[in-house]
Structure formats: C-alpha cells, structure tokens
Amino acid sequence: VARIYGDPPPALNRRAVFVFCADHGVAQQGVSAYPAAVTGQMCRVLATGRAGINTIARVMGARVIAIDIGVDADASFASSACAQSGYTGHCFYERRVRRGTRDLSVEPALLAGEVEAAIQVGHEEAVRHIAELDIVGIGELGIGNTTAAAALTAALLGVDVIRVVGRGTGIDGAGLERKRQVIRRALGRVPGHAPPLDVLAEVGGLEIAGLVGVILATAGAQKAVVLDGFVATAAALVAVTLQPAVRGYLIASHRSPEPGHRVQLRALGLRPLFDLRMRLGEGTGAALAFPTIDAAGSLLREMATFADAGIAAADAT
Amino acid sequence: VARIYGDPPPALNRRAVFVFCADHGVAQQGVSAYPAAVTGQMCRVLATGRAGINTIARVMGARVIAIDIGVDADASFASSACAQSGYTGHCFYERRVRRGTRDLSVEPALLAGEVEAAIQVGHEEAVRHIAELDIVGIGELGIGNTTAAAALTAALLGVDVIRVVGRGTGIDGAGLERKRQVIRRALGRVPGHAPPLDVLAEVGGLEIAGLVGVILATAGAQKAVVLDGFVATAAALVAVTLQPAVRGYLIASHRSPEPGHRVQLRALGLRPLFDLRMRLGEGTGAALAFPTIDAAGSLLREMATFADAGIAAADAT
C-alpha cells in the first residue's frame, strides 16, 4: 500500500468493484454446470442490487459498477440512473462490444478489433470513475468464462491444461474432462509465446479484455487494483504481460479453489490475503479485502511507533 | 452466524473489541523480548487511541473498550470520559484486581479469589455493554502473557510444552529455551485434569481471566465472540472447559504464528478466517474479521437465491 500510495498512505474509503459481464460461445460445448442464459439472468439480479457482490460491497462500503460488455441477451440491464448512496450503491452500464464471443473450441473467440474495443471500454469506464475512487476491485460474470481463463493462463504461462482447469461453477467429472478437451483443441491454434493480445483473441473473453483495460487505467492512475479470483487474475496476467510495471499495483484478495489460480498467483508473485474457499466471482473476494488493505495503510498513518511511545526492547534498556 | 443469530441474521454493525491489560510476575524471568514496563507504556498509547487496535478498529467500524485489570504501574490510564463517536472511538476503564500476577515459575500466579474477581470484572464489563453491541471481539495486552497462555494450554489440553511455546513478542533462541523451562517448572505443580479455575490460578493471568468473563457473558447474551490470537484463545479454552455450550458462540478470526494457537484451534474445532502472520495481539485480528463475519450474514439476509432469480442448473433445464 505504501509503495503504491506513498508512506503514510491516505485512507482508502472511496472503493468500487468493477464487474464486467459477458457471454462465451464455448458455453454451447457443455463446459459449465449452468446454461448460457444464466449470465443474463444474473445480470438482472446485479442490476437490482441483489447479487452476492452487491450485498458484500454494501458491508464493505464499496460501490458496484457493473458493465455489460457482451452479454448475449435481448434485454438491456442498464440502469437509467445509478442507485448511489455515498460510496455504496450500484450502477449498470451497457457497453456491448458484441453479443458473446464465438466458440473458442472451433474458431478464434474474438477478432483483433473486438479485443481492442473491449480493452478500450474497460479503460474508458475506469478513467471515467477513477478520480473519485481511492481503490478498485475487479470481478466478472459470464457462463463459460473459467474455460476462457484456463486457456489464456495455459497459453500465457506455457503450463499444461491439467494444472489450470477446474470445476468452475461446479461441473461434474464428465464435464470437467470435456472442458479439458475443448481447451486442448483451442490451444492447438495458439503458437508458443504468442503475443498476449493474439492469445486474448483466440481464447479470451470480452469481460476479460474489459478488465485488462480497467487494470491498465487504474495502474496508470497509480491506484491499487484488487484482484478477485481466477478469471480476474487471468486479466491481470494479460495486463502484466503487456505492461510489466502494472504488477506493482496489483493486490491479490483471496485464493480461489480453482487450481489455476494458484498457478497464476505464483507467476505474478502475489500472495493472497485469505482463502475462504469462495468461488462466486463477481468481485466478491476483492470487495472483502478492501477493509484489510485500508487497515494496513492506516497503521502507517495513525499507529504510534515504539519510538513515539518511548519504548525500547529489553536488551536495549 | 445463522446458528448464533438466527436465519436470516441481523446486521452486525455495533462492534466492539474488549482489550484486557495486565502484568505478569513471570516477566522477571526474562521470558519476553520486552521489559514488563512496556505493558503500562502501551496502555498509555491505547488510552490515547493510537495503538494498533485503535487504528484497525476505526477502519472496521468498531469501538475499543480497554480495561486495566492488573497492570503493575503507578499511573492510571482510565479516561474520565470515553472518546466515542458512533460505533468507533475508545474507552479505558480501570478495574485492577491486583498489580500483576505473582511469578508463576515459583508460586501460583493468582489466589482462587483473585481468579474469581477477575472473571467477575470481565463478566460485568461485558454485561454493561452487551445490550448496545451486536458482536464482540476479544484481545489483550501484557508482557509475559504468552508464557501464561502456553502453560494454560499445555495443562488444559495435556499436550507437551514444546508444542505450545513460541517466540511471543520475538524472544531469541536462549530466551525461548528459558521460557520452556519456566513453563515446565510451573506445570510440575499442576496435576493432570486439574479443574480449569485451578489451572488459571496456578499459571494464568488477570487479563486471561477477565476475557473468560467476557466470553461467558457474551455467549450468555447469545452473541458471537470473535477470538484474536493465542492468548485470547487460551481464555476460550478455559471458558469452554467451564461451559461447553460456549463453543457455539466462538468465531476464530486469524491464525497466529504462535505454534500453540494451531493446537488450541484444533482442540476447539475452529477454523480461522485468515492467516496474515500477524502477532500484535490487542484484538487486532478479531477487529479485522468483523466485516467478513457481517458479510457472511448479509448474504443470507439480502442476496437473491437462484430460486428467487428463476435460475436452474443445466441438467435441470
């Protein structure tokens, strides 16, 4: 905290979680325990402020800024006005780049231009809010997105699929094997050491690209980005590969039970603050971490040192 | 949380940490990296609201209720009025039972009547505040108190000294060996399966006894007691041995690096929420846990279920 904000750091009271929402063509391959329609249904819940992240953010004194960057639904979830009250409350913006990605198991998920557009949306939304925020959490919502995140992680880190594929929303054993096969097939199209934006186009997702934009903009504003779980940390891998200096602005909140999250965190050199076996996503882990991060900085700002209090160790008296 | 408060549980906004402060005669045996005078010096810091717990409690929206139950100092740290503002702020009460314990390495630390009086002080202070609190954290301050806590833990659980003695405030290797010898000598006076109040008299501390009273009173009021580290959890072992039903009201906040904390938590069947390698005491870990505990309950109260949102799993559609 001191490295990012200076010593002593300011209070980090103005908190928000960006939740990027999008669909994935690969969901049609049966890689999730839930049908793709659940993304839109959960967006409706987010828009009414009754999702898990809304609840946790209220307790943590954080605002929820949700963005539909590519949900495959006829309905719009945008709120005409943001239901804000001080630094809690929620907004839902519609910034669709396209309705879901293509099925990454058979073709590139996104065109290069779509990747750029999605990163731009994330960058713009972060820049639009960052002046009135002290700290930013990032989360996501999208059926099928642990498949994209696993493929991205395997490709960017050059690790085997088996180490980064987990049960996501809770798929069964047969589904897990299907998920691995789908990812192996997709990775066949990705050469080793491919540039990160190429990998994002081949096997990524719109919400992941949007989060890359949020990370770049927030780090650019010299404020901390609090990562949520496996999907958000996949975005961090892309951002750090693009701009290594971003690494210094990342804080890992919790460790997800997804096996690939441990691999990502190790690669980024981050130690998560807690492990509560949470696997909800939506930025819930990031929101939980805000008070702890703020408290760390507050110790440098407010706590009396032993020198202040005139206290010396036994062997010095 | 639901088991303690009902489902759905109420918001847990009215939070306080009780910090009991006392000295230990055994400190003269060189079992701490700091001289006994530091207890009083740190009480002065607590009374001015500049200790670690004051800082963290402010961020977590919690009040600090500090009680001098046996500091060996000429000065009084009591505040004439409490510096309160809503549910943050701090109080310091003087309720000395005696000025420090006797040296447990050579004689019983406390008389039976002193143990009873200290438990009574804790009980009274908790009862006095509990109606205006939703949740209570417990912490302590006292040079030498990990020695007392280790001796208590070894005696109550019947485990070897080597498993429960750690470096406390950071004593060196020779000091650690001295600490073990001191505890072994003291435990020679404690028969196996001695009643918990007898163990508390032989090798306990005034702040530990006070915390036993807080735990009993808070559990009696059917509210959660959030444990801090090794010393606070020693008090929990005593309370649960006295009244097994108390167990259901305990929440472990963090895991301390003190090796004996792991042994205590296992005996109590508690899983700590986090492990940040904190070893400050004062209830700092307990305070950090308040928002997470409150958030857990808020999910039951506010979050839409899949049934609410009309969402079904893939294999059910």
XYZ file of C-alpha atoms in Angstrom:
634
model
C 0.000 0.000 0.000
C 2.826 2.390 0.878
C 4.639 1.534 -2.342
C 1.555 2.471 -4.380
C 0.241 5.470 -2.433
C 3.317 6.733 -0.574
C 4.128 6.496 3.137
C 1.958 7.271 5.004
C -0.798 6.301 2.573
C -4.156 8.099 2.544
C -7.389 6.494 3.747
C -8.854 4.220 1.066
C -12.526 4.940 1.703
C -13.726 5.536 -1.854
C -13.977 1.954 -3.040
C -15.568 0.380 -6.088
C -15.740 -3.029 -7.703
C -15.980 -3.173 -11.491
C -17.952 -6.228 -12.581
C -17.676 -6.959 -16.300
C -20.333 -9.291 -17.725
C -20.225 -11.225 -20.996
C -21.163 -14.480 -22.673
C -18.980 -17.164 -24.223
C -19.733 -19.117 -27.384
C -17.905 -22.075 -25.872
C -20.721 -22.479 -23.336
C -22.564 -24.490 -26.014
C -19.925 -27.227 -25.585
C -21.254 -28.091 -22.118
C -18.280 -26.730 -20.174
C -20.437 -25.241 -17.387
C -22.943 -26.631 -14.913
C -25.294 -23.810 -15.984
C -26.743 -22.780 -19.366
C -25.538 -19.556 -21.030
C -28.864 -17.861 -20.250
C -27.780 -17.630 -16.623
C -25.380 -14.791 -17.490
C -28.304 -12.553 -18.444
C -30.436 -13.749 -15.531
C -27.630 -12.908 -13.120
C -27.175 -9.502 -14.777
C -30.788 -8.756 -13.949
C -30.063 -9.635 -10.315
C -26.933 -7.436 -10.359
C -28.932 -4.557 -11.837
C -31.407 -4.707 -8.962
C -28.625 -4.747 -6.378
C -29.380 -8.219 -5.043
C -26.359 -10.200 -6.277
C -23.705 -11.504 -3.905
C -21.335 -8.676 -4.812
C -24.000 -6.023 -4.081
C -24.515 -7.458 -0.626
C -20.837 -7.803 0.229
C -19.974 -4.406 -1.262
C -22.589 -2.741 0.944
C -20.994 -4.227 4.058
C -17.514 -3.198 2.850
C -18.570 0.340 1.936
C -17.919 -0.130 -1.775
C -19.789 0.878 -4.923
C -20.562 -1.739 -7.594
C -20.032 -0.615 -11.188
C -21.374 -3.368 -13.449
C -20.814 -3.265 -17.200
C -22.445 -5.404 -19.853
C -19.601 -5.666 -22.330
C -21.002 -8.614 -24.262
C -23.960 -10.424 -22.762
C -25.895 -12.456 -25.318
C -29.393 -11.322 -24.333
C -32.178 -9.321 -25.976
C -32.811 -7.360 -22.802
C -30.719 -4.450 -21.656
C -29.745 -4.329 -17.992
C -28.621 -0.723 -17.975
C -29.956 1.445 -15.182
C -31.107 4.875 -16.309
C -29.748 6.351 -13.117
C -27.301 4.843 -10.695
C -28.728 3.843 -7.350
C -25.981 5.533 -5.391
C -25.843 6.477 -1.771
C -22.460 7.866 -0.827
C -19.851 5.261 -1.637
C -22.150 2.291 -1.720
C -24.865 1.620 -4.284
C -24.755 0.206 -7.787
C -24.648 1.183 -11.446
C -25.180 -0.941 -14.538
C -23.855 0.336 -17.854
C -24.410 -1.189 -21.270
C -21.241 -1.161 -23.370
C -21.683 -4.289 -25.534
C -18.863 -4.908 -27.992
C -20.750 -7.903 -29.370
C -23.267 -10.457 -28.042
C -20.904 -13.063 -26.623
C -17.705 -14.455 -28.091
C -17.508 -17.055 -30.857
C -16.996 -20.664 -29.734
C -13.271 -20.803 -28.952
C -13.242 -24.561 -29.348
C -13.745 -24.215 -33.117
C -12.606 -20.696 -34.083
C -10.995 -17.567 -32.611
C -13.271 -16.173 -29.894
C -12.724 -12.571 -30.955
C -11.295 -10.532 -33.826
C -8.305 -8.348 -33.059
C -10.527 -5.274 -33.403
C -13.030 -6.657 -30.904
C -10.278 -7.295 -28.364
C -9.076 -3.726 -28.784
C -12.606 -2.357 -28.484
C -13.244 -4.333 -25.279
C -9.981 -3.201 -23.685
C -10.919 0.346 -24.684
C -14.325 0.036 -22.973
C -12.655 -1.103 -19.757
C -10.103 1.681 -19.987
C -12.767 4.318 -20.593
C -15.021 3.154 -17.767
C -12.132 3.118 -15.315
C -10.866 6.539 -16.422
C -14.404 7.923 -16.125
C -14.638 6.886 -12.446
C -11.057 6.787 -11.187
C -10.784 10.400 -9.987
C -13.471 9.738 -7.404
C -12.074 6.388 -6.260
C -9.167 5.501 -3.970
C -9.055 1.793 -4.772
C -10.580 -0.509 -7.389
C -11.614 -4.166 -7.220
C -12.225 -6.217 -10.338
C -14.663 -9.065 -10.875
C -16.713 -10.712 -13.597
C -19.789 -12.659 -14.516
C -20.122 -14.926 -17.536
C -21.098 -18.555 -18.011
C -18.137 -20.332 -19.601
C -15.532 -17.836 -18.526
C -13.367 -20.182 -16.462
C -12.846 -22.110 -19.722
C -11.522 -18.969 -21.412
C -9.450 -18.041 -18.348
C -7.906 -21.506 -18.176
C -6.995 -21.461 -21.865
C -5.495 -17.975 -21.510
C -3.484 -18.996 -18.466
C -2.152 -22.171 -20.068
C -1.123 -20.258 -23.200
C 0.416 -17.230 -21.468
C 2.342 -19.234 -18.869
C 3.126 -22.243 -21.051
C 1.745 -24.707 -18.497
C -0.225 -27.871 -19.075
C -4.020 -27.711 -19.282
C -4.372 -30.194 -16.436
C -2.865 -27.683 -13.983
C -5.261 -24.846 -14.769
C -8.662 -26.411 -15.430
C -11.100 -26.719 -12.533
C -14.800 -27.203 -11.910
C -15.869 -23.559 -12.343
C -19.487 -23.253 -11.205
C -19.343 -26.917 -10.192
C -19.363 -29.101 -13.285
C -19.248 -32.893 -12.841
C -16.397 -35.247 -13.750
C -17.518 -35.854 -17.334
C -17.962 -32.126 -17.877
C -14.513 -31.457 -16.465
C -12.983 -33.867 -18.987
C -14.995 -32.182 -21.785
C -13.706 -28.802 -20.612
C -10.107 -30.045 -20.796
C -10.602 -31.437 -24.311
C -12.191 -28.205 -25.518
C -9.286 -26.167 -24.175
C -6.648 -28.519 -25.614
C -8.311 -28.222 -29.011
C -8.342 -24.423 -28.834
C -4.731 -24.231 -27.685
C -3.734 -26.165 -30.803
C -4.303 -22.893 -32.682
C -2.084 -20.838 -30.335
C 1.667 -20.914 -31.023
C 4.049 -20.814 -28.053
C 4.978 -17.299 -26.906
C 2.156 -15.726 -28.924
C 1.641 -12.012 -28.142
C -0.911 -11.559 -25.321
C -3.495 -9.768 -27.474
C -3.363 -12.609 -30.006
C -3.982 -15.105 -27.212
C -6.862 -12.967 -25.943
C -8.415 -13.014 -29.414
C -8.038 -16.779 -29.854
C -9.272 -17.995 -26.461
C -10.253 -14.949 -24.384
C -13.465 -13.234 -23.441
C -14.958 -9.775 -23.645
C -15.176 -9.354 -19.852
C -11.544 -10.443 -19.521
C -10.456 -7.909 -22.136
C -12.550 -5.231 -20.412
C -10.820 -5.982 -17.120
C -7.425 -5.658 -18.833
C -8.470 -2.113 -19.704
C -9.540 -1.397 -16.111
C -6.227 -2.698 -14.779
C -4.164 -0.611 -17.211
C -6.151 2.554 -16.476
C -6.134 2.112 -12.693
C -2.420 1.342 -12.548
C -1.905 4.314 -14.850
C -3.687 6.466 -12.267
C -1.327 4.972 -9.627
C -4.094 3.344 -7.624
C -4.350 -0.250 -6.413
C -6.223 -2.939 -8.337
C -7.589 -5.651 -6.070
C -7.912 -8.933 -7.940
C -10.772 -11.308 -7.296
C -10.411 -14.925 -8.411
C -9.285 -16.999 -11.368
C -10.912 -15.033 -14.212
C -9.910 -11.597 -12.919
C -6.369 -12.836 -12.382
C -6.258 -14.101 -15.989
C -6.888 -10.473 -16.996
C -4.027 -9.444 -14.715
C -1.704 -11.903 -16.479
C -2.554 -10.270 -19.811
C -2.098 -6.749 -18.421
C 1.270 -7.537 -16.810
C 2.478 -9.228 -19.992
C 1.559 -6.058 -21.900
C 2.977 -3.664 -19.280
C 5.202 -5.235 -16.599
C 5.045 -2.114 -14.388
C 1.352 -2.853 -13.741
C 2.478 -5.648 -11.427
C 3.272 -3.164 -8.658
C -0.349 -2.014 -8.449
C -1.922 -5.465 -8.019
C -3.154 -6.873 -4.708
C -4.465 -10.452 -4.557
C -7.535 -10.671 -2.328
C -8.419 -14.333 -1.888
C -7.289 -17.664 -3.278
C -9.970 -19.356 -5.329
C -10.391 -23.150 -5.213
C -9.806 -23.156 -8.999
C -6.449 -24.938 -9.294
C -5.205 -22.500 -11.924
C -5.493 -19.545 -9.566
C -2.541 -20.770 -7.537
C -0.509 -21.085 -10.764
C -1.422 -17.519 -11.799
C -0.647 -16.008 -8.399
C 2.726 -17.719 -8.277
C 3.557 -16.419 -11.758
C 2.596 -12.893 -10.678
C 4.468 -13.199 -7.375
C 1.331 -12.369 -5.390
C 0.296 -13.802 -2.028
C -3.479 -13.710 -1.445
C -4.770 -12.203 1.801
C -7.179 -15.042 2.556
C -8.595 -18.365 1.438
C -12.255 -18.777 2.302
C -12.971 -21.398 -0.402
C -15.174 -18.839 -2.143
C -15.952 -19.461 -5.804
C -18.706 -16.998 -6.594
C -16.753 -14.490 -8.659
C -18.436 -11.099 -9.287
C -15.565 -9.431 -7.399
C -16.798 -10.740 -4.037
C -13.305 -11.666 -2.825
C -11.915 -8.296 -3.904
C -14.654 -6.444 -2.004
C -13.994 -8.466 1.161
C -10.341 -7.393 1.066
C -10.919 -3.614 0.999
C -11.058 -3.036 4.776
C -7.958 -5.170 5.391
C -5.983 -3.269 2.759
C -7.182 0.058 4.145
C -6.270 -1.056 7.681
C -2.728 -1.907 6.556
C -2.239 1.624 5.303
C -3.916 3.142 8.348
C -1.296 1.560 10.613
C 1.428 3.547 8.853
C -0.676 6.688 9.118
C -2.041 6.546 12.668
C -0.395 3.946 14.892
C 2.175 5.171 17.422
C 5.564 3.562 16.901
C 7.599 2.235 19.823
C 9.850 5.265 19.321
C 6.807 7.606 19.631
C 5.826 5.851 22.850
C 9.388 5.837 24.247
C 9.522 2.027 24.336
C 12.744 0.054 23.973
C 13.465 -3.679 23.819
C 14.706 -5.478 26.922
C 18.287 -5.804 25.747
C 18.448 -2.082 24.961
C 17.406 -0.925 28.447
C -23.568 -16.637 12.104
C -27.026 -18.043 11.352
C -26.661 -20.592 14.139
C -25.932 -17.832 16.646
C -28.291 -15.098 15.462
C -30.965 -16.995 13.517
C -31.535 -17.123 9.753
C -31.538 -14.535 8.326
C -29.194 -12.907 10.832
C -29.347 -9.173 11.593
C -26.665 -6.696 10.517
C -23.691 -6.793 12.876
C -22.828 -3.098 12.816
C -22.428 -2.432 16.529
C -18.978 -3.876 17.060
C -16.519 -3.644 19.935
C -13.213 -5.165 20.907
C -12.530 -5.698 24.600
C -8.813 -5.368 25.331
C -7.844 -6.579 28.788
C -4.444 -5.410 30.071
C -2.369 -6.886 32.878
C 1.154 -7.667 34.034
C 2.805 -10.976 34.801
C 5.253 -11.683 37.617
C 6.948 -14.246 35.394
C 8.213 -11.424 33.165
C 11.129 -11.065 35.619
C 12.389 -14.465 34.399
C 13.336 -12.999 31.023
C 10.596 -14.749 29.019
C 9.859 -11.703 26.823
C 11.884 -9.568 24.434
C 10.494 -6.512 26.269
C 10.594 -5.423 29.921
C 7.394 -5.500 31.996
C 7.204 -1.686 31.946
C 6.102 -1.904 28.316
C 2.637 -3.073 29.408
C 1.991 0.281 31.085
C 3.630 2.240 28.286
C 1.386 0.523 25.747
C -1.661 1.168 27.946
C -0.866 4.874 27.709
C -0.836 4.529 23.906
C -4.144 2.613 23.985
C -5.695 5.290 26.192
C -4.830 7.974 23.636
C -6.295 5.933 20.776
C -3.013 5.443 18.932
C -2.394 1.712 19.418
C -2.651 -0.760 16.551
C -6.081 -1.893 17.687
C -7.410 1.684 17.777
C -6.312 2.206 14.200
C -7.684 -1.069 12.870
C -10.914 -0.747 14.856
C -11.545 2.676 13.317
C -11.271 1.209 9.816
C -13.533 -1.709 10.769
C -16.151 0.492 12.443
C -15.565 -0.957 15.898
C -15.293 0.555 19.375
C -12.310 -0.289 21.596
C -13.122 -0.977 25.241
C -9.810 -1.299 27.097
C -9.691 -2.448 30.710
C -6.757 -2.324 33.098
C -7.451 -5.433 35.137
C -3.989 -5.713 36.636
C -1.264 -3.524 35.189
C 1.683 -3.081 37.545
C 2.042 0.695 37.202
C 1.661 3.690 39.490
C -0.205 5.645 36.849
C -3.846 5.145 35.989
C -4.810 5.001 32.329
C -8.536 5.439 32.841
C -10.228 8.037 30.680
C -12.681 10.232 32.572
C -14.978 10.179 29.545
C -14.945 7.841 26.609
C -13.842 9.334 23.323
C -16.779 7.898 21.414
C -18.144 8.798 18.054
C -20.935 6.492 16.982
C -19.585 2.968 16.970
C -15.931 3.819 16.785
C -13.875 5.512 19.467
C -12.221 4.217 22.613
C -12.713 3.834 26.351
C -10.228 2.890 29.045
C -11.547 1.618 32.365
C -9.531 0.886 35.489
C -10.656 -2.336 37.176
C -7.419 -3.583 38.749
C -7.776 -6.811 40.719
C -4.111 -6.590 41.717
C -0.917 -5.115 40.245
C 0.245 -8.037 38.115
C 0.290 -11.731 38.936
C 2.847 -13.473 41.132
C 5.742 -15.197 39.318
C 4.165 -18.438 38.082
C 7.575 -20.066 37.783
C 7.914 -20.159 41.567
C 4.384 -19.928 43.032
C 0.723 -19.834 41.994
C 0.133 -16.734 39.858
C -3.205 -15.954 41.492
C -5.284 -16.933 44.500
C -8.624 -18.575 43.809
C -10.397 -15.418 44.975
C -8.368 -13.280 42.576
C -9.267 -15.540 39.654
C -12.936 -15.250 40.585
C -12.699 -11.485 40.939
C -11.030 -11.116 37.529
C -13.629 -13.307 35.804
C -16.274 -11.222 37.551
C -14.745 -7.975 36.213
C -14.814 -9.333 32.665
C -18.364 -10.556 33.095
C -19.523 -7.207 34.493
C -17.866 -5.144 31.777
C -19.355 -7.307 29.043
C -22.817 -7.265 30.598
C -22.590 -3.471 30.977
C -22.003 -3.009 27.229
C -23.583 -6.044 25.569
C -27.080 -4.593 25.041
C -25.649 -1.979 22.693
C -23.380 -4.386 20.808
C -24.098 -6.927 18.057
C -20.733 -8.673 18.158
C -17.705 -8.715 20.457
C -14.009 -9.229 19.737
C -11.537 -10.096 22.488
C -7.883 -9.144 22.752
C -5.204 -8.478 25.343
C -2.048 -6.677 26.241
C 0.501 -7.843 28.807
C 4.219 -8.520 28.718
C 4.733 -12.185 29.622
C 1.254 -13.327 28.727
C 2.191 -15.840 26.026
C 4.076 -17.670 28.797
C 0.898 -17.885 30.869
C -1.193 -18.812 27.817
C 1.242 -21.575 26.830
C 1.238 -23.031 30.337
C -2.567 -22.914 30.459
C -2.884 -24.561 27.054
C -0.424 -27.339 27.886
C -2.208 -28.059 31.176
C -5.786 -27.903 29.864
C -5.117 -29.960 26.729
C -2.496 -32.284 28.222
C -0.009 -31.576 25.432
C 3.754 -31.213 25.658
C 5.243 -27.778 26.325
C 7.289 -27.953 23.139
C 4.095 -27.837 21.029
C 2.673 -24.689 22.590
C 5.619 -22.391 23.332
C 6.589 -19.793 20.729
C 8.555 -16.580 20.474
C 5.795 -14.215 21.678
C 6.936 -10.645 21.047
C 10.038 -12.075 19.372
C 12.384 -13.512 22.003
C 15.679 -15.056 20.856
C 16.648 -18.736 20.987
C 18.120 -18.627 24.502
C 15.020 -16.809 25.746
C 12.767 -19.390 24.111
C 14.567 -22.175 25.953
C 14.256 -20.195 29.219
C 10.522 -19.774 28.550
C 10.113 -23.538 28.081
C 11.992 -24.298 31.318
C 9.919 -21.779 33.259
C 6.691 -23.328 31.987
C 7.840 -26.894 32.661
C 8.695 -25.909 36.227
C 5.277 -24.309 36.734
C 3.410 -27.252 35.245
C 5.092 -29.506 37.810
C 2.630 -28.011 40.311
C -0.452 -28.723 38.149
C -1.899 -32.255 38.378
C -3.372 -33.821 35.218
C -7.049 -32.993 34.649
C -6.990 -30.191 37.223
C -10.185 -28.074 37.197
C -9.829 -25.102 34.829
C -10.079 -22.458 37.546
C -7.292 -24.181 39.487
C -5.114 -24.124 36.355
C -5.951 -20.456 35.842
C -4.834 -19.718 39.422
C -1.583 -21.651 39.104
C -0.347 -20.430 35.714
C -2.900 -17.936 34.367
C -3.168 -14.193 34.130
C -5.601 -11.493 35.132
C -6.333 -10.440 31.538
C -6.963 -14.070 30.590
C -9.382 -14.497 33.493
C -11.100 -11.231 32.543
C -11.555 -12.482 28.978
C -13.086 -15.701 30.324
C -15.719 -13.485 31.944
C -16.329 -11.593 28.693
C -16.740 -14.848 26.766
C -19.196 -16.294 29.289
C -21.270 -13.101 29.386
C -21.330 -12.604 25.600
C -22.240 -16.222 24.892
C -24.852 -15.902 27.629
C -26.325 -12.967 25.699
C -26.320 -15.194 22.579
C -23.900 -13.007 20.626
C -20.721 -14.003 18.821
C -17.282 -13.773 20.434
C -14.531 -13.232 17.867
C -11.225 -14.612 19.137
C -7.962 -12.882 18.405
C -4.750 -14.892 18.772
C -3.009 -17.270 21.166
C -3.746 -15.532 24.490
C -7.405 -14.800 23.732
C -7.872 -18.382 22.564
C -6.363 -19.635 25.853
C -9.217 -17.790 27.573
C -11.641 -19.526 25.207
C -10.227 -22.922 26.218
C -10.924 -22.112 29.855
C -14.441 -20.840 29.102
C -15.369 -23.879 27.000
C -13.996 -26.231 29.647
C -16.217 -24.464 32.199
C -19.280 -24.297 29.921
C -19.136 -26.433 26.758
C -22.133 -24.625 25.188
C -19.961 -21.508 24.854
C -18.212 -23.217 21.942
C -21.110 -22.431 19.603
C -20.612 -18.673 20.024
C -16.906 -18.597 19.158
C -15.502 -17.453 15.805
C -11.756 -17.681 15.158
C -10.505 -14.616 13.297
C -6.898 -15.232 12.286
C -4.236 -17.847 12.909
C -1.335 -16.501 14.910
C 2.234 -17.645 14.142
C 2.432 -18.866 17.769
C 2.627 -22.653 17.355
C 0.229 -23.251 20.229
C -2.578 -21.370 18.503
C -2.970 -24.144 15.959
C -3.189 -26.670 18.810
C -5.858 -24.604 20.586
C -7.955 -24.069 17.448
C -7.881 -27.762 16.631
C -8.997 -28.615 20.179
C -11.860 -26.127 19.871
C -12.782 -27.327 16.373
C -12.415 -23.819 14.939
C -11.086 -22.852 11.507
C -9.631 -19.316 11.396
C -10.804 -16.957 8.654
C -7.316 -15.822 7.674
C -3.606 -16.090 8.320
C -1.767 -12.829 7.833
C 1.189 -13.762 10.080
C 0.062 -11.042 12.494
C 1.389 -11.268 16.038
C 0.464 -7.943 17.603
C -2.384 -9.062 19.845
C -4.625 -6.294 21.271
C -7.568 -7.856 19.405
C -6.270 -6.667 16.034
C -7.079 -9.941 14.266
C -10.562 -10.017 15.772
C -11.288 -6.479 14.576
C -10.131 -7.309 11.045
C -12.640 -10.160 10.905
C -15.768 -8.115 11.730
C -16.679 -7.077 8.164
C -16.165 -10.602 6.807
C -18.404 -12.090 9.504
C -21.032 -9.413 8.908
C -20.854 -10.031 5.147
C -21.470 -13.751 5.664
C -24.707 -12.994 7.475
C -25.696 -10.304 4.980
C -25.657 -12.897 2.166
C -28.401 -14.849 3.941
C -30.341 -11.644 4.503
C -30.051 -9.818 1.178
C -28.696 -11.927 -1.685
C -31.177 -13.258 -4.224
C -31.140 -17.053 -4.404
C -31.168 -18.878 -7.741
C -34.789 -19.752 -6.941
C -35.607 -16.018 -6.473
C -33.995 -15.271 -9.833
C -35.648 -18.191 -11.608
C -32.315 -19.834 -12.410
C -31.880 -23.603 -12.762
C -28.803 -25.752 -13.379
C -28.114 -27.048 -16.892
C -29.164 -30.605 -16.157
C -32.459 -29.382 -14.707
C -33.488 -27.348 -17.759
